[in-house]
Structure formats: C-alpha cells, structure tokens
mmCIF file of C-alpha atoms in Angstrom:
data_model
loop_
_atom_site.group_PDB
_atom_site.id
_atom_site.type_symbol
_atom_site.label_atom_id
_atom_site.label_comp_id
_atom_site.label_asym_id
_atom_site.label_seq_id
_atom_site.Cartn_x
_atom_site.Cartn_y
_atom_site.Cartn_z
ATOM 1 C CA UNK A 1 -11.336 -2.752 26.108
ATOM 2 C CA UNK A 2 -8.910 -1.027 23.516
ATOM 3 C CA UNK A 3 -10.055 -3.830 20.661
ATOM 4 C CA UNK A 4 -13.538 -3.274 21.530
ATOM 5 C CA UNK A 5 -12.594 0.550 21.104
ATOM 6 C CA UNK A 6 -11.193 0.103 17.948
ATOM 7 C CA UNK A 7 -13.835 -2.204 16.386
ATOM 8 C CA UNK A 8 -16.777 0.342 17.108
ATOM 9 C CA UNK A 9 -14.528 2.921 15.617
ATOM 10 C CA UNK A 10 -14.034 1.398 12.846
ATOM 11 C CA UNK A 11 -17.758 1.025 12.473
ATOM 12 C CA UNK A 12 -17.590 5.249 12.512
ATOM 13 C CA UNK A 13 -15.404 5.152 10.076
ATOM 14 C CA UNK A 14 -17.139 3.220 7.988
ATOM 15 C CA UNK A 15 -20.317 5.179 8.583
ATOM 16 C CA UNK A 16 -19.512 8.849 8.992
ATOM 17 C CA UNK A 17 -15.542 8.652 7.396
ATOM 18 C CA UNK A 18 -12.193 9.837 9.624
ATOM 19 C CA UNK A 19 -12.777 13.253 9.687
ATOM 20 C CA UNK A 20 -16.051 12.862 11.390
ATOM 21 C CA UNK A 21 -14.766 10.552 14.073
ATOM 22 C CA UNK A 22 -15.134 11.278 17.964
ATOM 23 C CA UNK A 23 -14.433 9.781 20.985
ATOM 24 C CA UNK A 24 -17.722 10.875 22.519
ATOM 25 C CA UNK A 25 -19.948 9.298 19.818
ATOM 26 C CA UNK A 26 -17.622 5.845 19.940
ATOM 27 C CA UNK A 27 -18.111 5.900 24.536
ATOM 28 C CA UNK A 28 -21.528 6.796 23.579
ATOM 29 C CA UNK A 29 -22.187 3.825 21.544
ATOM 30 C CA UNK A 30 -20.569 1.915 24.266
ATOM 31 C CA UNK A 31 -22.440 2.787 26.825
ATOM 32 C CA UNK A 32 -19.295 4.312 28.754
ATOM 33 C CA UNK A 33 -19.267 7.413 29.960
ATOM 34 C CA UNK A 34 -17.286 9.960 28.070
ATOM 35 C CA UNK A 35 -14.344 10.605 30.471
ATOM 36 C CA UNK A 36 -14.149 5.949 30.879
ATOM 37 C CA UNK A 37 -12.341 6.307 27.298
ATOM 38 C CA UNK A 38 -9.575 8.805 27.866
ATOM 39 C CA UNK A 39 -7.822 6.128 30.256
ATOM 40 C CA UNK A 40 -7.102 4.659 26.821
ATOM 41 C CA UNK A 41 -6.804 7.127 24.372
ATOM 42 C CA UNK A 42 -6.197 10.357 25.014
ATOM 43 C CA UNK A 43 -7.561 12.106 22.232
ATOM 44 C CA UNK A 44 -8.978 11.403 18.769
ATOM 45 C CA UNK A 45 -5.599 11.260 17.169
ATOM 46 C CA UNK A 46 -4.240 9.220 19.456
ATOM 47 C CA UNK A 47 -7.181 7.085 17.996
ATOM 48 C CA UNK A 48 -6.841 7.395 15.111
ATOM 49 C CA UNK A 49 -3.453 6.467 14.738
ATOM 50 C CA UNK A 50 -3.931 3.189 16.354
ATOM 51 C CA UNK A 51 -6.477 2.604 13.770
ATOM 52 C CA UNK A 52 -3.695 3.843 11.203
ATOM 53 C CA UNK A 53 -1.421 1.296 12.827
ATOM 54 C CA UNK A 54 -3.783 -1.405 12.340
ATOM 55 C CA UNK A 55 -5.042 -0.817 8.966
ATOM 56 C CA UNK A 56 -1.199 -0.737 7.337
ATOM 57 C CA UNK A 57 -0.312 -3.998 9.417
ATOM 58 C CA UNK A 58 -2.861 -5.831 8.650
ATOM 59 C CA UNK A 59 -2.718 -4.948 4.731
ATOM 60 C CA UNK A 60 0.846 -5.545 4.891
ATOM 61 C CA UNK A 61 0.659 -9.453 6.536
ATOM 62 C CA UNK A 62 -2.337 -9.929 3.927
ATOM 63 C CA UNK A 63 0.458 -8.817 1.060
ATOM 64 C CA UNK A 64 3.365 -10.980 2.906
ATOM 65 C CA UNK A 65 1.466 -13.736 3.117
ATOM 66 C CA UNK A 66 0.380 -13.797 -0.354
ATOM 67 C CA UNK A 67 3.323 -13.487 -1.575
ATOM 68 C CA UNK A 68 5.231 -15.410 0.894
ATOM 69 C CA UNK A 69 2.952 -18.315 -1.016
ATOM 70 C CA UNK A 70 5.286 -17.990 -4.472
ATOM 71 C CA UNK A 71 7.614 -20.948 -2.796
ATOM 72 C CA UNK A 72 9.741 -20.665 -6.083
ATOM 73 C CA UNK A 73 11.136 -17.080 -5.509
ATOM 74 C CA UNK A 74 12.852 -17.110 -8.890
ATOM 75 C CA UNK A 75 8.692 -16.951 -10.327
ATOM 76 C CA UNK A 76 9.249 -12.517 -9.793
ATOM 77 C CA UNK A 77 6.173 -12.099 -12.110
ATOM 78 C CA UNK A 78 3.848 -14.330 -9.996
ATOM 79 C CA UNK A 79 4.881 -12.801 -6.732
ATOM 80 C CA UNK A 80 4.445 -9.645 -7.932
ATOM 81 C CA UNK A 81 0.443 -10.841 -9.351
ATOM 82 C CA UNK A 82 0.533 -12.557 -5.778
ATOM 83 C CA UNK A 83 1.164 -9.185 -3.585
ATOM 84 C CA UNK A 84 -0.814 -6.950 -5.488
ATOM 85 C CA UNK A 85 -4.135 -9.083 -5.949
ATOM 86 C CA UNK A 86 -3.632 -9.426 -2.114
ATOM 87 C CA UNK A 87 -3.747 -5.229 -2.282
ATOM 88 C CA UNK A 88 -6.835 -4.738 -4.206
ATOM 89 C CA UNK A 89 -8.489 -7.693 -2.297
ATOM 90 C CA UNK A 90 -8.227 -6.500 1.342
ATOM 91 C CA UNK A 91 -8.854 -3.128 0.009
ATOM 92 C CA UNK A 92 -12.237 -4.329 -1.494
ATOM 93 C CA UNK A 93 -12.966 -6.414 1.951
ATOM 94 C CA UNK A 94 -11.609 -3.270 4.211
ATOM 95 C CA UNK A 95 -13.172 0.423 2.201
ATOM 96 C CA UNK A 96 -12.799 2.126 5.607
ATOM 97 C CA UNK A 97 -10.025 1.254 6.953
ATOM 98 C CA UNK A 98 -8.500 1.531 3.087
ATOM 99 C CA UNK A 99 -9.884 5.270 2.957
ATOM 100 C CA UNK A 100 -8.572 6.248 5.865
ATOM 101 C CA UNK A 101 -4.639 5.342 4.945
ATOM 102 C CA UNK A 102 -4.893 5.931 1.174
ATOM 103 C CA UNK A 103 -7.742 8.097 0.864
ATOM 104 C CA UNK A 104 -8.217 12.184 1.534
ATOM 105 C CA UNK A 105 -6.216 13.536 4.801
ATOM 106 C CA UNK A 106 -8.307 14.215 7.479
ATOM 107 C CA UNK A 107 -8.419 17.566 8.571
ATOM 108 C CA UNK A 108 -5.968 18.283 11.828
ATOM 109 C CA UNK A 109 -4.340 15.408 12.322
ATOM 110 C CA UNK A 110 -0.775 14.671 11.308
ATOM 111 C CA UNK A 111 0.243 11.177 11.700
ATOM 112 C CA UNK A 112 3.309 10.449 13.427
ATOM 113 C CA UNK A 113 6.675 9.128 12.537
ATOM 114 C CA UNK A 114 6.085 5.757 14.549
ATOM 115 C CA UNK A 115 3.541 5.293 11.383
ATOM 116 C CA UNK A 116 6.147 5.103 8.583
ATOM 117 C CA UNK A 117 7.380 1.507 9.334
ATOM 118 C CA UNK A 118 4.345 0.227 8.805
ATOM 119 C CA UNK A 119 3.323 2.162 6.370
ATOM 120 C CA UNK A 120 6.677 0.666 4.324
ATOM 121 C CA UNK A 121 5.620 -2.572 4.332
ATOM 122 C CA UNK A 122 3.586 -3.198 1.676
ATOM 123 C CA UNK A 123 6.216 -1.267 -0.764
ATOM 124 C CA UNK A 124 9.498 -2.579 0.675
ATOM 125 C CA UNK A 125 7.880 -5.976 -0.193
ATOM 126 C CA UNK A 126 7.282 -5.196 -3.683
ATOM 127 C CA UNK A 127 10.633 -3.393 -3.855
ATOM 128 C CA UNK A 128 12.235 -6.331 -2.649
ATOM 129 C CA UNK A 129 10.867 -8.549 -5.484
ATOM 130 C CA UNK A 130 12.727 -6.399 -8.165
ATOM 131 C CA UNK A 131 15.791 -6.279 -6.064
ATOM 132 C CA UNK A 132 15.652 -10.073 -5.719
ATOM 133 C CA UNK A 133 15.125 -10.249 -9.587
ATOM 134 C CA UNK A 134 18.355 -7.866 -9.709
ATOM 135 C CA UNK A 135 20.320 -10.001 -7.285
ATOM 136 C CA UNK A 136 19.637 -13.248 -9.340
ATOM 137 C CA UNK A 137 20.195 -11.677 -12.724
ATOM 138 C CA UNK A 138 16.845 -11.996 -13.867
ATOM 139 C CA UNK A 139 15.985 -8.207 -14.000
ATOM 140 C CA UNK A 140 18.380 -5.964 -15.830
ATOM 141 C CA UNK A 141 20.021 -2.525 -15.332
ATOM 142 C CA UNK A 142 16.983 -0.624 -17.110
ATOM 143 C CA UNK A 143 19.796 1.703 -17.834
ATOM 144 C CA UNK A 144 21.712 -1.063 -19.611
ATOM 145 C CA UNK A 145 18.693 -1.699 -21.450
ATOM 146 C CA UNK A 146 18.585 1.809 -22.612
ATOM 147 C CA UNK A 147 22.077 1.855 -24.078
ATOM 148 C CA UNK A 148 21.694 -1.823 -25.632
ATOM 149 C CA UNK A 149 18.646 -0.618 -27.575
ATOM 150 C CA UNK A 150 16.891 -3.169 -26.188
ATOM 151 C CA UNK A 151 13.135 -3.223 -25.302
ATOM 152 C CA UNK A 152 12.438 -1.357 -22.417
ATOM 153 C CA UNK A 153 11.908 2.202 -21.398
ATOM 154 C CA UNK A 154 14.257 5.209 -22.000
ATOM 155 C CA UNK A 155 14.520 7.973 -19.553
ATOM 156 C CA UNK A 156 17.136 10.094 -17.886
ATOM 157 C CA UNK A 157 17.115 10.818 -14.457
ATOM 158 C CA UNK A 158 17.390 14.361 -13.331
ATOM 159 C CA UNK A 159 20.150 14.531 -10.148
ATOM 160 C CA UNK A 160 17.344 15.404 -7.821
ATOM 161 C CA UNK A 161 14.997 12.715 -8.766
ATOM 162 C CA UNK A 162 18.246 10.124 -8.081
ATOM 163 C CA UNK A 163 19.267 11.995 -5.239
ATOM 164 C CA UNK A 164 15.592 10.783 -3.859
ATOM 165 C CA UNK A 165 15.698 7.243 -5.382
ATOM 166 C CA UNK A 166 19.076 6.730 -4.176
ATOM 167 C CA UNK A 167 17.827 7.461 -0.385
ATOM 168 C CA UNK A 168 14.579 5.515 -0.701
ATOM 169 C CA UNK A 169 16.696 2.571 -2.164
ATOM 170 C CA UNK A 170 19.367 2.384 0.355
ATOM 171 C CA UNK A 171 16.226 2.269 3.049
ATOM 172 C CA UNK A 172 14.217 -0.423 0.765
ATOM 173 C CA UNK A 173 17.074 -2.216 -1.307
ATOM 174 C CA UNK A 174 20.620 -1.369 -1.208
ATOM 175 C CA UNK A 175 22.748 -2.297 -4.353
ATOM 176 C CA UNK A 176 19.357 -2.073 -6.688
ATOM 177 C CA UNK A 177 20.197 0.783 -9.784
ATOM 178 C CA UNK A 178 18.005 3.846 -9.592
ATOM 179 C CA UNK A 179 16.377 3.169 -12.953
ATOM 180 C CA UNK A 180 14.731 -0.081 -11.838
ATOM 181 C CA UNK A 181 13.432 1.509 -8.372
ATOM 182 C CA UNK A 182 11.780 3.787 -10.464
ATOM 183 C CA UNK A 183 10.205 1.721 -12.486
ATOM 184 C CA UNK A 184 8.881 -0.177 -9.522
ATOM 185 C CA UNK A 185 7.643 3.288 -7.516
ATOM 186 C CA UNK A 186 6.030 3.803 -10.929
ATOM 187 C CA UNK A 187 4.199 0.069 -10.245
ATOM 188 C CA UNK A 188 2.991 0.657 -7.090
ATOM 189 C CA UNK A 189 1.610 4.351 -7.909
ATOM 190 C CA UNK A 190 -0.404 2.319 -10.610
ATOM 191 C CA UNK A 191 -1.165 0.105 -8.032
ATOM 192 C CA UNK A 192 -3.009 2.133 -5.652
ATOM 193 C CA UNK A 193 -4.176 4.170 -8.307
ATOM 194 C CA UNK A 194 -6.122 1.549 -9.511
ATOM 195 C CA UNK A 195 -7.545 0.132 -6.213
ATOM 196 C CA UNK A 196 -8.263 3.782 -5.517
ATOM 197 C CA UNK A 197 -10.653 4.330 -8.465
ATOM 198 C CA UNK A 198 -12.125 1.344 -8.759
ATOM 199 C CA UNK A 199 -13.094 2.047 -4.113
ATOM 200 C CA UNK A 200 -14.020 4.989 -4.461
ATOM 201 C CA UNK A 201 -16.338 4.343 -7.875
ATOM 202 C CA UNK A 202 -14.686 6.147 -10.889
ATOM 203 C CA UNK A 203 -15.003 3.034 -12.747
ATOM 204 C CA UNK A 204 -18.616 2.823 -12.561
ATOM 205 C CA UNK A 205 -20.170 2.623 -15.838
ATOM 206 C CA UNK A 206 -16.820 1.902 -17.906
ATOM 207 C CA UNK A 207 -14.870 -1.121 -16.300
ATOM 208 C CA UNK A 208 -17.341 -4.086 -15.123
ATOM 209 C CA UNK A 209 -14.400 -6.859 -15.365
ATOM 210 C CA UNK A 210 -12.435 -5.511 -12.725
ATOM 211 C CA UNK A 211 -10.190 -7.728 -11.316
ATOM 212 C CA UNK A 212 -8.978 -9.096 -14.949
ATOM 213 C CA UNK A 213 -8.572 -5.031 -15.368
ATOM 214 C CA UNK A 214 -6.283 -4.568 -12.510
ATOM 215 C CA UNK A 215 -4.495 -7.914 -13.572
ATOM 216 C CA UNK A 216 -3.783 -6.651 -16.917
ATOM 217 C CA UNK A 217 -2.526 -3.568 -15.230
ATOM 218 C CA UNK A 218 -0.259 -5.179 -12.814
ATOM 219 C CA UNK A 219 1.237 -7.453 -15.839
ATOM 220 C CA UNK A 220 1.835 -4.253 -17.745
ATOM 221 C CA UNK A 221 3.600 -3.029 -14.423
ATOM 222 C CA UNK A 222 5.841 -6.008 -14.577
ATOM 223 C CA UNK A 223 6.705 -5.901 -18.321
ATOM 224 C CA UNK A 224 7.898 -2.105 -17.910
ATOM 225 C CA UNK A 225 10.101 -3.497 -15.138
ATOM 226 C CA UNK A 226 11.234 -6.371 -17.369
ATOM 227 C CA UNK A 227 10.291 -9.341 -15.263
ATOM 228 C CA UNK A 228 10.264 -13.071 -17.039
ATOM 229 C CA UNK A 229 6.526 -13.911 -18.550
ATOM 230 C CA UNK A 230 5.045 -16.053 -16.437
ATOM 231 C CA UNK A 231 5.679 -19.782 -16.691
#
C-alpha cells in the first residue's frame, strides 16, 4: 500500500508539481477514503520526503552503477563521463522526481536531516573519483600546479572558503587538498547546472545536440581537474 502511495504521487507530481501535492487528491485517486492514508503517512511532508528519499536513492544506484562499470579504476576520466551521463540520463527519464530534489523548494516544507545521506551520494561518488586519482598519483595538488607554472587553474583560497572545503572533505574524502575538492564541487555545480537547463527548457532554440553538449561539458570539467585524456 505505501508503493502504490508513492507511485500515484508521483503521478501528482508529475502533473500538478510538489507544491501542489495532497494527500486527499492522491486517497482520492485511490479510491480510499481520506482518513485510510494517514495510517501511512501522516501528513504531506511526511510524503513527500519519502518521495525525496526515493528520488536521491534511486539516482544515486543509477550513478554507482554506471560507474561501478569503469572495471579499470585507474580510467578517472571515463568514470567520471560514466557517472555523470548516468545523471543527465535518469534525470531526462525521471523530470518529476528530478524537479522535486533539484528544482524550486516547495513552499513549507523543510526536509529533514535523515535526507542528507542520500542526498550525498551522487557527490561523494564523484568526489571519490578525484580522491582516488589523488591517492594513485594521477591527479595533482592543483596547488602544486599553481606554483610549478604548470597548466591548470590559479586561485587562492580565502580561510573561510577552506574552512568549508576542509569540513566537506573530511566527510567526502579525507587526505584530498582543498584545491582539488574545489575544483570537483565546481564539476558537479556544472553538472546539475546543465541537466537543470537543458529539464527545465532554457536550451530550447540554441542547443539541439544535447547530450554531445553536456559531454563536452563534463570533459571540460575533467580537464580543469587535471584528469588523464581518455585512452
């Protein structure tokens, strides 16, 4: 009863968006009556954060197990292609559910703290790829970089801006230098920026090869972080 729930929720969402959703209308389509539903769900947020539960697991096992197919972990520039086409294609399969985790707030409803682990998925897995790249010595110090005058970009860190990398990257991946966690935040804002526009339509009438488009942008992603070129 709480899949069946769910699934005619998510057919709300799709239809009328999260901030429109109600447990009336979803008994209603059920043919319960209103008062059946609250023996599973006890409100609308409770509702909608199982739905907000759902949506960030199952977009983070689609980005595991893409990436989980790279079975030569050294290949950092194909696992990174690997988790983020797996991004932009459940997005494209899943607008809802998509909308409701990455899209506009909904009005009222704060989502709880037993959200954030699975809301961390998807970026601790494409954290870990540059901290595996660090750990094998095939992504350097972008700091290093700097001072070498080698390519790469040059930046300084403010102390509050590391104070913040510094937590996030003892939670995601201890040992990894502040610089390159950065530069990999900086990939997955461009990430779900570009899913995000290309959803919700603000690419209408000026990209029509989209997926080479977000490809392109994803490789750029990985040569600012200073992955290998792929093999």
């Amino acid at each position: 009863m709480t899949a069946e729930i769910k699934a005619v929720a998510r057919q709300h969402l799709a239809r009328n968006g999260a901030a429109n959703l109600s447990l009336r209308a979803v008994t209603r389509d059920m043919g319960m009556v209103s008062s059946a539903v609250y023996r599973y769900f006890r409100n609308r947020d409770e509702l909608l954060t199982a739905l907000i539960l759902d949506a960030y697991n199952a977009l983070g096992d689609a980005v595991e197990a893409a990436e989980a197919s790279v079975k030569d972990r050294s290949r950092l520039r194909a696992r990174w292609r690997a988790g983020t086409r797996a991004v932009r294609e459940w997005a494209l399969a899943n607008p809802a559910e998509y909308a409701l985790i990455y899209g506009s707030p909904v009005p009222g409803y704060a989502a709880p703290k037993d959200t954030v682990a699975a809301a961390a998925r998807t970026p601790a897995l494409l954290a870990q790829i540059l901290a595996d790249g660090y750990a094998r010595g095939l992504l350097a110090d972008p700091a290093d970089r700097a001072a070498a005058s080698a390519p790469g970009p040059s930046f300084h860190l403010g102390e509050a801006v590391r104070a913040d990398l510094a937590r996030t990257r003892d939670d995601l991946a201890p040992g990894m230098p502040e610089e390159l966690l950065l530069l990999g935040m900086t990939g997955w804002i461009q990430m779900f920026g570009a899913v995000s526009l290309e959803l919700f339509g603000q690419f209408n009438n000026v990209i029509e090869a989209r997926a080479e488009f977000f490809d392109q942008q994803m490789d750029l992603m990985a040569d600012l972080a200073g992955m290998p070129p792929a093999a």
